[in-house]
mmCIF file of C-alpha atoms in Angstrom:
data_model
loop_
_atom_site.group_PDB
_atom_site.id
_atom_site.type_symbol
_atom_site.label_atom_id
_atom_site.label_comp_id
_atom_site.label_asym_id
_atom_site.label_seq_id
_atom_site.Cartn_x
_atom_site.Cartn_y
_atom_site.Cartn_z
ATOM 1 C CA UNK F 9 22.876 -31.887 1.695
ATOM 2 C CA UNK F 10 22.163 -29.396 0.325
ATOM 3 C CA UNK F 11 18.042 -29.663 -0.988
ATOM 4 C CA UNK F 12 16.889 -27.586 -3.607
ATOM 5 C CA UNK F 13 13.697 -25.720 -2.445
ATOM 6 C CA UNK F 14 11.645 -25.113 -5.820
ATOM 7 C CA UNK F 15 8.045 -23.471 -6.450
ATOM 8 C CA UNK F 16 5.601 -25.186 -5.251
ATOM 9 C CA UNK F 17 1.641 -24.698 -7.213
ATOM 10 C CA UNK F 18 -0.392 -22.890 -6.511
ATOM 11 C CA UNK F 19 -3.121 -24.239 -8.152
ATOM 12 C CA UNK F 20 -4.655 -25.548 -10.763
ATOM 13 C CA UNK F 21 -3.696 -22.830 -14.092
ATOM 14 C CA UNK F 22 -1.103 -21.371 -12.420
ATOM 15 C CA UNK F 23 2.428 -21.445 -14.163
ATOM 16 C CA UNK F 24 4.396 -18.274 -12.387
ATOM 17 C CA UNK F 25 4.881 -16.379 -9.062
ATOM 18 C CA UNK F 26 6.382 -13.795 -7.790
ATOM 19 C CA UNK F 27 8.790 -12.765 -4.425
ATOM 20 C CA UNK F 28 6.870 -11.119 -2.428
ATOM 21 C CA UNK F 29 8.652 -10.618 0.558
ATOM 22 C CA UNK F 30 12.076 -12.823 1.938
ATOM 23 C CA UNK F 31 11.023 -13.419 5.292
ATOM 24 C CA UNK F 32 14.651 -14.484 6.596
ATOM 25 C CA UNK F 33 18.103 -13.540 5.246
ATOM 26 C CA UNK F 34 20.604 -14.893 3.136
ATOM 27 C CA UNK F 35 22.811 -16.891 5.844
ATOM 28 C CA UNK F 36 20.094 -17.506 8.265
ATOM 29 C CA UNK F 37 18.853 -20.928 9.937
ATOM 30 C CA UNK F 38 15.594 -22.006 8.970
ATOM 31 C CA UNK F 39 13.498 -24.863 10.944
ATOM 32 C CA UNK F 40 11.530 -27.169 8.777
ATOM 33 C CA UNK F 41 7.804 -25.598 8.122
ATOM 34 C CA UNK F 42 9.027 -22.148 9.546
ATOM 35 C CA UNK F 43 7.615 -19.022 6.945
ATOM 36 C CA UNK F 44 10.684 -17.857 5.022
ATOM 37 C CA UNK F 45 8.510 -16.452 2.024
ATOM 38 C CA UNK F 46 5.683 -14.818 1.129
ATOM 39 C CA UNK F 47 4.711 -14.954 -2.611
ATOM 40 C CA UNK F 48 2.363 -13.706 -4.447
ATOM 41 C CA UNK F 49 -0.108 -15.089 -7.717
ATOM 42 C CA UNK F 50 -1.856 -13.675 -9.798
ATOM 43 C CA UNK F 51 -5.713 -14.915 -7.557
ATOM 44 C CA UNK F 52 -3.124 -15.164 -3.923
ATOM 45 C CA UNK F 53 -0.781 -14.505 -1.024
ATOM 46 C CA UNK F 54 0.936 -17.354 -0.196
ATOM 47 C CA UNK F 55 3.770 -18.587 2.360
ATOM 48 C CA UNK F 56 6.621 -20.785 0.934
ATOM 49 C CA UNK F 57 7.453 -23.109 4.377
ATOM 50 C CA UNK F 58 11.372 -24.320 3.941
ATOM 51 C CA UNK F 59 11.502 -27.736 3.543
ATOM 52 C CA UNK F 60 13.755 -29.340 6.274
ATOM 53 C CA UNK F 61 16.108 -26.970 8.721
ATOM 54 C CA UNK F 62 19.749 -25.663 8.247
ATOM 55 C CA UNK F 63 21.304 -23.200 6.985
ATOM 56 C CA UNK F 64 19.588 -21.240 3.657
ATOM 57 C CA UNK F 65 21.452 -19.241 0.509
ATOM 58 C CA UNK F 66 19.215 -17.112 -1.677
ATOM 59 C CA UNK F 67 18.658 -17.435 -5.539
ATOM 60 C CA UNK F 68 16.112 -14.805 -5.709
ATOM 61 C CA UNK F 69 15.449 -11.328 -5.182
ATOM 62 C CA UNK F 70 12.052 -9.245 -4.141
ATOM 63 C CA UNK F 71 9.695 -8.486 -6.926
ATOM 64 C CA UNK F 72 11.746 -11.257 -9.212
ATOM 65 C CA UNK F 73 8.770 -13.351 -10.978
ATOM 66 C CA UNK F 74 9.789 -17.516 -11.349
ATOM 67 C CA UNK F 75 8.208 -19.839 -12.585
ATOM 68 C CA UNK F 76 6.151 -23.346 -10.044
ATOM 69 C CA UNK F 77 9.053 -25.563 -9.891
ATOM 70 C CA UNK F 78 11.841 -23.248 -10.558
ATOM 71 C CA UNK F 79 15.391 -23.727 -7.195
ATOM 72 C CA UNK F 80 14.268 -20.217 -5.674
ATOM 73 C CA UNK F 81 16.624 -21.486 -3.061
ATOM 74 C CA UNK F 82 19.291 -23.668 -1.715
ATOM 75 C CA UNK F 83 19.790 -25.490 2.219
ATOM 76 C CA UNK F 84 22.162 -27.203 4.426
ATOM 77 C CA UNK F 85 20.631 -29.735 5.650
ATOM 78 C CA UNK F 86 24.009 -30.722 7.356
ATOM 79 C CA UNK F 87 25.442 -26.512 8.817
ATOM 80 C CA UNK F 88 24.836 -27.291 12.378
ATOM 81 C CA UNK F 89 22.417 -24.672 14.558
ATOM 82 C CA UNK F 90 23.902 -21.692 15.544
ATOM 83 C CA UNK F 91 24.171 -21.241 19.335
ATOM 84 C CA UNK F 92 22.546 -18.372 20.862
ATOM 85 C CA UNK F 93 23.896 -15.030 21.602
ATOM 86 C CA UNK F 94 24.789 -11.708 19.926
ATOM 87 C CA UNK F 95 28.012 -11.599 17.750
ATOM 88 C CA UNK F 96 30.879 -10.333 19.322
ATOM 89 C CA UNK F 97 31.176 -6.257 17.962
ATOM 90 C CA UNK F 98 33.640 -4.574 15.839
ATOM 91 C CA UNK F 99 36.103 -2.547 17.405
ATOM 92 C CA UNK F 100 35.644 0.593 16.693
ATOM 93 C CA UNK F 101 38.271 1.497 13.865
ATOM 94 C CA UNK F 102 40.061 4.855 15.090
ATOM 95 C CA UNK F 103 40.191 7.004 12.216
ATOM 96 C CA UNK F 104 43.595 8.844 10.576
ATOM 97 C CA UNK F 105 44.210 11.761 11.896
ATOM 98 C CA UNK F 106 42.499 15.009 9.218
ATOM 99 C CA UNK F 107 45.217 17.842 8.175
ATOM 100 C CA UNK F 108 43.237 20.812 8.952
ATOM 101 C CA UNK F 109 42.243 22.991 5.615
ATOM 102 C CA UNK F 110 42.672 26.440 5.619
ATOM 103 C CA UNK F 111 40.604 28.917 6.555
ATOM 104 C CA UNK F 112 38.407 29.925 3.763
ATOM 105 C CA UNK F 113 37.838 33.628 3.736
ATOM 106 C CA UNK F 114 34.188 34.748 5.044
ATOM 107 C CA UNK F 115 32.347 36.536 1.883
ATOM 108 C CA UNK F 116 31.431 39.578 3.768
ATOM 109 C CA UNK F 117 28.495 40.612 3.184
ATOM 110 C CA UNK F 118 27.167 43.775 0.528
ATOM 111 C CA UNK F 119 27.024 46.618 2.344
ATOM 112 C CA UNK F 120 23.254 48.102 3.022
ATOM 113 C CA UNK F 121 22.869 51.978 1.145
ATOM 114 C CA UNK F 122 19.423 53.475 0.305
ATOM 115 C CA UNK F 123 19.180 51.322 -2.640
ATOM 116 C CA UNK F 124 18.396 47.642 -0.122
ATOM 117 C CA UNK F 125 15.669 46.505 -0.949
ATOM 118 C CA UNK F 126 14.186 49.182 -3.364
ATOM 119 C CA UNK F 127 12.397 47.966 -6.393
ATOM 120 C CA UNK F 128 13.600 48.729 -9.720
ATOM 121 C CA UNK F 129 10.235 51.296 -11.697
ATOM 122 C CA UNK F 130 9.622 48.127 -13.703
ATOM 123 C CA UNK F 131 10.015 45.898 -10.983
ATOM 124 C CA UNK F 132 7.550 48.589 -9.144
ATOM 125 C CA UNK F 133 5.179 47.777 -11.591
ATOM 126 C CA UNK F 134 5.512 43.965 -11.746
ATOM 127 C CA UNK F 135 4.895 44.263 -8.760
ATOM 128 C CA UNK F 136 2.752 46.414 -7.614
ATOM 129 C CA UNK F 137 -0.013 44.616 -10.525
ATOM 130 C CA UNK F 138 0.832 40.561 -8.430
ATOM 131 C CA UNK F 139 0.463 42.250 -5.160
ATOM 132 C CA UNK F 140 3.069 42.001 -4.097
ATOM 133 C CA UNK F 141 5.072 43.898 -1.017
ATOM 134 C CA UNK F 142 8.629 44.670 -1.776
ATOM 135 C CA UNK F 143 9.672 43.961 1.918
ATOM 136 C CA UNK F 144 8.539 40.333 0.749
ATOM 137 C CA UNK F 145 11.326 40.247 -1.527
ATOM 138 C CA UNK F 146 15.059 39.650 -1.789
ATOM 139 C CA UNK F 147 17.080 42.254 -4.700
ATOM 140 C CA UNK F 148 19.914 40.829 -6.241
ATOM 141 C CA UNK F 149 20.716 43.893 -7.276
ATOM 142 C CA UNK F 150 23.233 46.098 -7.146
ATOM 143 C CA UNK F 151 23.359 46.901 -2.777
ATOM 144 C CA UNK F 152 20.150 44.924 -2.580
ATOM 145 C CA UNK F 153 18.396 46.504 -5.616
ATOM 146 C CA UNK F 154 15.078 44.773 -6.533
ATOM 147 C CA UNK F 155 15.784 43.485 -9.916
ATOM 148 C CA UNK F 156 12.264 43.238 -12.954
ATOM 149 C CA UNK F 157 13.705 39.080 -12.752
ATOM 150 C CA UNK F 158 13.041 39.412 -8.862
ATOM 151 C CA UNK F 159 9.685 41.032 -8.768
ATOM 152 C CA UNK F 160 8.785 38.691 -11.349
ATOM 153 C CA UNK F 161 9.745 36.020 -9.984
ATOM 154 C CA UNK F 162 8.892 36.629 -6.768
ATOM 155 C CA UNK F 163 5.164 37.141 -8.367
ATOM 156 C CA UNK F 164 5.026 33.209 -9.843
ATOM 157 C CA UNK F 165 5.785 32.232 -6.696
ATOM 158 C CA UNK F 166 3.516 33.955 -5.072
ATOM 159 C CA UNK F 167 0.770 32.648 -7.662
ATOM 160 C CA UNK F 168 1.500 29.553 -6.235
ATOM 161 C CA UNK F 169 4.765 27.401 -7.735
ATOM 162 C CA UNK F 170 5.938 25.726 -4.614
ATOM 163 C CA UNK F 171 8.904 27.032 -3.438
ATOM 164 C CA UNK F 172 9.758 25.379 -0.420
ATOM 165 C CA UNK F 173 8.062 21.833 1.577
ATOM 166 C CA UNK F 174 8.282 18.281 0.199
ATOM 167 C CA UNK F 175 7.801 16.800 -2.819
ATOM 168 C CA UNK F 176 8.914 13.548 -3.425
ATOM 169 C CA UNK F 177 7.557 11.065 -5.048
ATOM 170 C CA UNK F 178 7.594 6.556 -4.484
ATOM 171 C CA UNK F 179 7.313 4.329 -6.765
ATOM 172 C CA UNK F 180 6.212 0.975 -6.905
ATOM 173 C CA UNK F 181 5.789 -1.774 -8.273
ATOM 174 C CA UNK F 182 2.246 -4.004 -8.370
ATOM 175 C CA UNK F 183 1.937 -6.832 -6.824
ATOM 176 C CA UNK F 184 1.193 -9.956 -9.021
ATOM 177 C CA UNK F 185 -2.631 -9.508 -7.670
ATOM 178 C CA UNK F 186 -3.574 -6.476 -8.117
ATOM 179 C CA UNK F 187 -2.248 -6.258 -11.635
ATOM 180 C CA UNK F 188 -4.315 -9.231 -11.935
ATOM 181 C CA UNK F 189 -7.133 -7.572 -10.087
ATOM 182 C CA UNK F 190 -6.817 -4.678 -12.496
ATOM 183 C CA UNK F 191 -6.617 -6.783 -15.390
ATOM 184 C CA UNK F 192 -9.374 -9.002 -14.835
ATOM 185 C CA UNK F 193 -11.882 -5.002 -14.156
ATOM 186 C CA UNK F 194 -10.228 -3.803 -17.702
ATOM 187 C CA UNK F 195 -11.695 -6.999 -19.003
ATOM 188 C CA UNK F 196 -15.026 -6.508 -17.838
ATOM 189 C CA UNK F 197 -15.063 -3.689 -19.029
ATOM 190 C CA UNK F 198 -14.391 -4.050 -22.557
ATOM 191 C CA UNK F 199 -15.937 -7.627 -22.362
ATOM 192 C CA UNK F 200 -19.211 -7.356 -21.351
ATOM 193 C CA UNK F 201 -22.371 -5.284 -22.536
ATOM 194 C CA UNK F 202 -22.365 -3.960 -18.426
ATOM 195 C CA UNK F 203 -25.402 -2.110 -17.397
ATOM 196 C CA UNK F 204 -26.800 -1.130 -13.989
ATOM 197 C CA UNK F 205 -29.859 -0.437 -12.596
ATOM 198 C CA UNK F 206 -30.577 0.661 -9.059
ATOM 199 C CA UNK F 207 -33.486 0.336 -5.855
ATOM 200 C CA UNK F 208 -33.842 1.967 -2.668
ATOM 201 C CA UNK F 209 -34.664 -0.935 1.694
ATOM 202 C CA UNK F 210 -35.437 0.254 3.532
ATOM 203 C CA UNK F 211 -33.701 -1.813 6.755
ATOM 204 C CA UNK F 212 -35.791 -0.840 8.974
ATOM 205 C CA UNK F 213 -37.594 -4.578 9.192
ATOM 206 C CA UNK F 214 -33.737 -6.085 9.394
ATOM 207 C CA UNK F 215 -32.321 -3.191 12.300
ATOM 208 C CA UNK F 216 -36.170 -4.466 14.924
ATOM 209 C CA UNK F 217 -35.312 -7.808 13.471
ATOM 210 C CA UNK F 218 -31.416 -7.514 14.741
ATOM 211 C CA UNK F 219 -32.082 -5.317 17.767
ATOM 212 C CA UNK F 220 -34.243 -7.778 19.469
ATOM 213 C CA UNK F 221 -31.581 -11.162 18.815
ATOM 214 C CA UNK F 222 -28.468 -10.283 18.193
ATOM 215 C CA UNK F 223 -27.312 -10.667 22.235
ATOM 216 C CA UNK F 224 -29.180 -14.035 22.255
ATOM 217 C CA UNK F 225 -27.645 -14.572 18.449
ATOM 218 C CA UNK F 226 -24.706 -14.193 19.503
ATOM 219 C CA UNK F 227 -23.947 -15.404 23.354
ATOM 220 C CA UNK F 228 -26.178 -18.864 21.044
ATOM 221 C CA UNK F 229 -23.079 -18.617 17.626
ATOM 222 C CA UNK F 230 -20.493 -16.581 19.180
ATOM 223 C CA UNK F 231 -20.658 -14.881 15.857
ATOM 224 C CA UNK F 232 -22.999 -11.379 14.888
ATOM 225 C CA UNK F 233 -25.763 -10.886 13.576
ATOM 226 C CA UNK F 234 -24.940 -9.400 10.753
ATOM 227 C CA UNK F 235 -26.070 -7.383 6.898
ATOM 228 C CA UNK F 236 -24.444 -9.856 4.920
ATOM 229 C CA UNK F 237 -26.691 -12.493 6.241
ATOM 230 C CA UNK F 238 -30.245 -10.801 5.164
ATOM 231 C CA UNK F 239 -28.406 -9.686 1.530
ATOM 232 C CA UNK F 240 -27.313 -13.477 1.279
ATOM 233 C CA UNK F 241 -31.082 -14.818 1.743
ATOM 234 C CA UNK F 242 -32.543 -12.535 -0.076
ATOM 235 C CA UNK F 243 -29.672 -12.799 -2.426
ATOM 236 C CA UNK F 244 -30.133 -16.927 -2.264
ATOM 237 C CA UNK F 245 -33.701 -16.333 -3.209
ATOM 238 C CA UNK F 246 -33.790 -13.593 -6.194
ATOM 239 C CA UNK F 247 -31.405 -16.095 -8.008
ATOM 240 C CA UNK F 248 -33.560 -19.057 -7.612
ATOM 241 C CA UNK F 249 -36.759 -16.552 -8.715
ATOM 242 C CA UNK F 250 -34.628 -15.467 -11.241
ATOM 243 C CA UNK F 251 -32.302 -17.904 -12.043
ATOM 244 C CA UNK F 252 -30.193 -15.919 -16.065
ATOM 245 C CA UNK F 253 -28.554 -14.086 -13.375
ATOM 246 C CA UNK F 254 -27.095 -17.038 -11.632
ATOM 247 C CA UNK F 255 -25.671 -18.082 -15.897
ATOM 248 C CA UNK F 256 -22.430 -16.971 -17.822
ATOM 249 C CA UNK F 257 -21.487 -17.019 -20.807
ATOM 250 C CA UNK F 258 -19.096 -19.825 -22.415
ATOM 251 C CA UNK F 259 -18.015 -18.786 -25.543
ATOM 252 C CA UNK F 260 -21.380 -19.613 -27.562
ATOM 253 C CA UNK F 261 -23.157 -21.442 -24.905
ATOM 254 C CA UNK F 262 -24.759 -20.182 -21.231
ATOM 255 C CA UNK F 263 -24.257 -21.916 -18.615
ATOM 256 C CA UNK F 264 -26.718 -22.471 -15.651
ATOM 257 C CA UNK F 265 -26.040 -23.375 -12.248
ATOM 258 C CA UNK F 266 -28.301 -24.983 -9.612
ATOM 259 C CA UNK F 267 -27.126 -23.747 -6.529
ATOM 260 C CA UNK F 268 -25.906 -20.887 -4.952
ATOM 261 C CA UNK F 269 -21.946 -19.370 -4.884
ATOM 262 C CA UNK F 270 -22.193 -16.650 -3.839
ATOM 263 C CA UNK F 271 -18.385 -14.122 -3.922
ATOM 264 C CA UNK F 272 -17.475 -11.626 -1.009
ATOM 265 C CA UNK F 273 -15.681 -9.158 -2.083
ATOM 266 C CA UNK F 274 -13.649 -8.068 0.683
ATOM 267 C CA UNK F 275 -10.796 -5.438 1.587
ATOM 268 C CA UNK F 276 -7.640 -7.386 2.351
ATOM 269 C CA UNK F 277 -3.545 -6.352 3.055
ATOM 270 C CA UNK F 278 -2.641 -7.357 -0.820
ATOM 271 C CA UNK F 279 -5.889 -5.649 -2.141
ATOM 272 C CA UNK F 280 -9.975 -6.809 -3.347
ATOM 273 C CA UNK F 281 -10.693 -10.974 -3.270
ATOM 274 C CA UNK F 282 -13.837 -11.897 -2.987
ATOM 275 C CA UNK F 283 -13.996 -15.961 -0.775
ATOM 276 C CA UNK F 284 -17.032 -17.881 -2.209
ATOM 277 C CA UNK F 285 -19.268 -19.420 0.169
ATOM 278 C CA UNK F 286 -19.841 -22.692 -1.095
ATOM 279 C CA UNK F 287 -24.045 -23.656 -1.423
ATOM 280 C CA UNK F 288 -25.001 -20.667 0.115
ATOM 281 C CA UNK F 289 -28.736 -21.786 -0.074
ATOM 282 C CA UNK F 290 -27.833 -24.177 1.238
ATOM 283 C CA UNK F 291 -26.693 -22.406 4.562
ATOM 284 C CA UNK F 292 -28.770 -20.496 8.327
ATOM 285 C CA UNK F 293 -28.343 -17.592 8.738
ATOM 286 C CA UNK F 294 -25.634 -18.616 11.838
ATOM 287 C CA UNK F 295 -24.395 -20.753 9.478
ATOM 288 C CA UNK F 296 -23.917 -17.426 6.357
ATOM 289 C CA UNK F 297 -22.071 -15.359 9.535
ATOM 290 C CA UNK F 298 -20.002 -18.136 10.175
ATOM 291 C CA UNK F 299 -18.772 -18.435 7.191
ATOM 292 C CA UNK F 300 -18.183 -14.847 6.022
ATOM 293 C CA UNK F 301 -16.365 -14.965 8.991
ATOM 294 C CA UNK F 302 -14.116 -16.923 8.468
ATOM 295 C CA UNK F 303 -13.257 -16.132 5.029
ATOM 296 C CA UNK F 304 -12.519 -12.478 5.672
ATOM 297 C CA UNK F 305 -10.335 -13.384 9.263
ATOM 298 C CA UNK F 306 -8.303 -15.679 6.360
ATOM 299 C CA UNK F 307 -8.248 -12.379 3.506
ATOM 300 C CA UNK F 308 -7.158 -10.191 6.295
ATOM 301 C CA UNK F 309 -4.138 -12.812 7.592
ATOM 302 C CA UNK F 310 -2.704 -13.142 3.800
ATOM 303 C CA UNK F 311 -4.043 -17.097 4.465
ATOM 304 C CA UNK F 312 -6.673 -17.314 1.869
ATOM 305 C CA UNK F 313 -5.778 -19.991 -1.164
ATOM 306 C CA UNK F 314 -7.515 -19.628 -4.168
ATOM 307 C CA UNK F 315 -9.718 -22.359 -4.598
ATOM 308 C CA UNK F 316 -11.742 -20.520 -1.721
ATOM 309 C CA UNK F 317 -11.961 -17.397 -4.718
ATOM 310 C CA UNK F 318 -12.474 -19.363 -7.034
ATOM 311 C CA UNK F 319 -15.607 -20.643 -8.787
ATOM 312 C CA UNK F 320 -18.553 -18.469 -8.153
ATOM 313 C CA UNK F 321 -21.849 -17.943 -9.788
ATOM 314 C CA UNK F 322 -22.901 -14.041 -8.323
ATOM 315 C CA UNK F 323 -20.900 -11.527 -5.828
ATOM 316 C CA UNK F 324 -22.387 -9.014 -3.069
ATOM 317 C CA UNK F 325 -19.935 -6.154 -2.632
ATOM 318 C CA UNK F 326 -20.109 -4.468 0.245
ATOM 319 C CA UNK F 327 -19.386 -1.137 0.143
ATOM 320 C CA UNK F 328 -20.886 1.026 2.177
ATOM 321 C CA UNK F 329 -18.564 -0.367 5.150
ATOM 322 C CA UNK F 330 -16.972 2.547 4.416
ATOM 323 C CA UNK F 331 -18.685 5.051 3.959
ATOM 324 C CA UNK F 332 -20.113 4.446 -0.432
ATOM 325 C CA UNK F 333 -23.689 6.389 -0.618
ATOM 326 C CA UNK F 334 -24.073 4.651 -4.569
ATOM 327 C CA UNK F 335 -21.838 2.599 -7.065
ATOM 328 C CA UNK F 336 -21.946 0.668 -9.849
ATOM 329 C CA UNK F 337 -20.192 -2.462 -9.086
ATOM 330 C CA UNK F 338 -18.246 -3.720 -11.456
ATOM 331 C CA UNK F 339 -18.493 -7.238 -13.042
ATOM 332 C CA UNK F 340 -15.883 -10.269 -11.624
ATOM 333 C CA UNK F 341 -15.891 -12.716 -14.682
ATOM 334 C CA UNK F 342 -17.284 -15.119 -15.886
ATOM 335 C CA UNK F 343 -19.568 -13.993 -14.057
ATOM 336 C CA UNK F 344 -22.623 -11.860 -15.007
ATOM 337 C CA UNK F 345 -23.743 -10.129 -12.408
ATOM 338 C CA UNK F 346 -22.706 -8.277 -8.526
ATOM 339 C CA UNK F 347 -25.222 -6.721 -6.299
ATOM 340 C CA UNK F 348 -23.838 -3.710 -4.816
ATOM 341 C CA UNK F 349 -24.918 -2.190 -0.792
ATOM 342 C CA UNK F 350 -24.541 0.842 -0.017
ATOM 343 C CA UNK F 351 -24.711 3.152 3.890
ATOM 344 C CA UNK F 352 -27.916 3.570 5.314
ATOM 345 C CA UNK F 353 -28.827 6.650 6.045
ATOM 346 C CA UNK F 354 -31.981 7.993 7.078
ATOM 347 C CA UNK F 355 -34.215 9.606 4.430
ATOM 348 C CA UNK F 356 -37.829 10.682 4.991
ATOM 349 C CA UNK F 357 -40.046 8.904 2.508
ATOM 350 C CA UNK F 358 -44.274 7.855 2.085
ATOM 351 C CA UNK F 359 -45.700 5.768 3.493
ATOM 352 C CA UNK F 360 -49.486 4.832 2.955
ATOM 353 C CA UNK F 361 -50.209 9.232 1.983
ATOM 354 C CA UNK F 362 -47.326 10.062 5.708
ATOM 355 C CA UNK F 363 -44.775 10.759 5.147
ATOM 356 C CA UNK F 364 -41.449 9.164 7.991
ATOM 357 C CA UNK F 365 -37.836 8.511 8.312
ATOM 358 C CA UNK F 366 -36.514 5.781 7.666
ATOM 359 C CA UNK F 367 -33.455 4.113 6.880
ATOM 360 C CA UNK F 368 -32.990 3.521 3.592
ATOM 361 C CA UNK F 369 -30.239 1.958 2.071
ATOM 362 C CA UNK F 370 -29.741 2.069 -2.760
ATOM 363 C CA UNK F 371 -28.828 -1.507 -3.839
ATOM 364 C CA UNK F 372 -26.361 -1.782 -7.782
ATOM 365 C CA UNK F 373 -27.326 -4.186 -9.486
ATOM 366 C CA UNK F 374 -23.970 -4.594 -11.969
ATOM 367 C CA UNK F 375 -24.778 -7.064 -14.619
ATOM 368 C CA UNK F 376 -23.848 -8.662 -18.702
ATOM 369 C CA UNK F 377 -26.957 -7.708 -21.408
ATOM 370 C CA UNK F 378 -25.279 -10.165 -23.082
ATOM 371 C CA UNK F 379 -27.638 -12.886 -21.154
ATOM 372 C CA UNK F 380 -29.251 -10.897 -18.636
ATOM 373 C CA UNK F 381 -32.498 -9.346 -20.317
ATOM 374 C CA UNK F 382 -34.055 -6.062 -18.736
ATOM 375 C CA UNK F 383 -36.993 -7.920 -16.895
ATOM 376 C CA UNK F 384 -34.632 -10.090 -15.093
ATOM 377 C CA UNK F 385 -32.272 -7.425 -13.981
ATOM 378 C CA UNK F 386 -35.053 -5.333 -12.544
ATOM 379 C CA UNK F 387 -36.868 -8.575 -12.146
ATOM 380 C CA UNK F 388 -33.834 -9.657 -9.347
ATOM 381 C CA UNK F 389 -32.858 -6.279 -8.141
ATOM 382 C CA UNK F 390 -37.324 -5.820 -6.866
ATOM 383 C CA UNK F 391 -37.176 -9.612 -5.415
ATOM 384 C CA UNK F 392 -33.633 -8.688 -3.359
ATOM 385 C CA UNK F 393 -35.547 -5.227 -1.987
ATOM 386 C CA UNK F 394 -38.719 -7.258 -1.490
ATOM 387 C CA UNK F 395 -36.636 -10.354 0.711
ATOM 388 C CA UNK F 396 -34.937 -6.894 3.050
ATOM 389 C CA UNK F 397 -38.131 -5.144 3.465
ATOM 390 C CA UNK F 398 -39.962 -8.639 4.148
ATOM 391 C CA UNK F 399 -37.766 -10.794 5.762
ATOM 392 C CA UNK F 400 -39.550 -12.274 8.693
ATOM 393 C CA UNK F 401 -42.469 -13.746 6.112
ATOM 394 C CA UNK F 402 -39.692 -14.277 3.003
ATOM 395 C CA UNK F 403 -37.116 -15.268 3.667
ATOM 396 C CA UNK F 404 -37.278 -16.562 7.014
ATOM 397 C CA UNK F 405 -40.331 -18.729 6.715
ATOM 398 C CA UNK F 406 -42.550 -17.038 9.536
ATOM 399 C CA UNK F 407 -40.396 -17.662 12.347
ATOM 400 C CA UNK F 408 -37.714 -15.779 13.217
ATOM 401 C CA UNK F 409 -36.586 -17.762 15.515
ATOM 402 C CA UNK F 410 -36.615 -20.216 14.191
ATOM 403 C CA UNK F 411 -34.984 -19.105 11.023
ATOM 404 C CA UNK F 412 -32.369 -18.235 14.010
ATOM 405 C CA UNK F 413 -32.090 -21.152 15.518
ATOM 406 C CA UNK F 414 -32.936 -19.843 19.183
#
């Protein structure tokens, strides 16, 4: 019996996928549930498992775009599983003896004379002007004399024209996911009134809390106490104070949410992905760190699903892990705001009239000015700053040990 394997639907509203990689070859024997291909949709990369065991026949090439429901391979379920062991190597074919080719007469080198390597007057003038020594030029004129053309060619090469080395290039097709990300980023720039506001925060209070509790936190909960849990808590608090930032436009209407589904931008093997932490307002520090770790691992391993990347109401992007000092992050549509984190650098700041060295971070909020006014955007970012600089009172209800479940 021959089974026709069709492309399953990866999620709602997805009508086509792209064959990214075949993990098996035509004619291979595959086991049931074995991953036979990786397929790209415009939202995620998913594995395609074999529905039955048998000999596979591929019906699509890598890079082909296929509709959901289209047959991409056949599996002959009646074929017996081949026994192990390498196939006998083919005997090398004996090549017919080649007829001896007539020997070519070797060209005799040009005789060396007083003219060899000597530039003509015109050539000498060019070499002197360009600072090129005659010894660096091969003459093609009579008896090896350096001609005007030789001097001009040598001068151009000396000024930087490549004369050797690797100058190859490669043309590869962007994955469907990468193309969709590019399309969405351009749409966000063209279809929103995007504006970015900046502030800075001292990370000293958070650094002190992490230094005090990180070992105990990790030993008890099995996850590290990172910066993302503090930022997520600060963002949730700010969204509750400024709900317009947690809203989005739908035509002539504004949709507001009483929950905070926080998208977290992570870099995966197939490009930028934004898995979502659902109901972040209900999560503890431990819950946030555990969920971020889970989503990041799934994104890294290519196991993230479409459902895990849709439905966010606000995004946090941490460019600081790559060394970014300052940026203007692009909104993740249809959301109306995105917070950019950056690297932490010790800088002198004024504290109560005295200069102190603090670990400082620039923070940036890009927002859609169609729905968020300046007062809300600036107030939101100030609220985030306040939460980061006074985490014990504003994010932990005055009790770090209770907040960290220690």
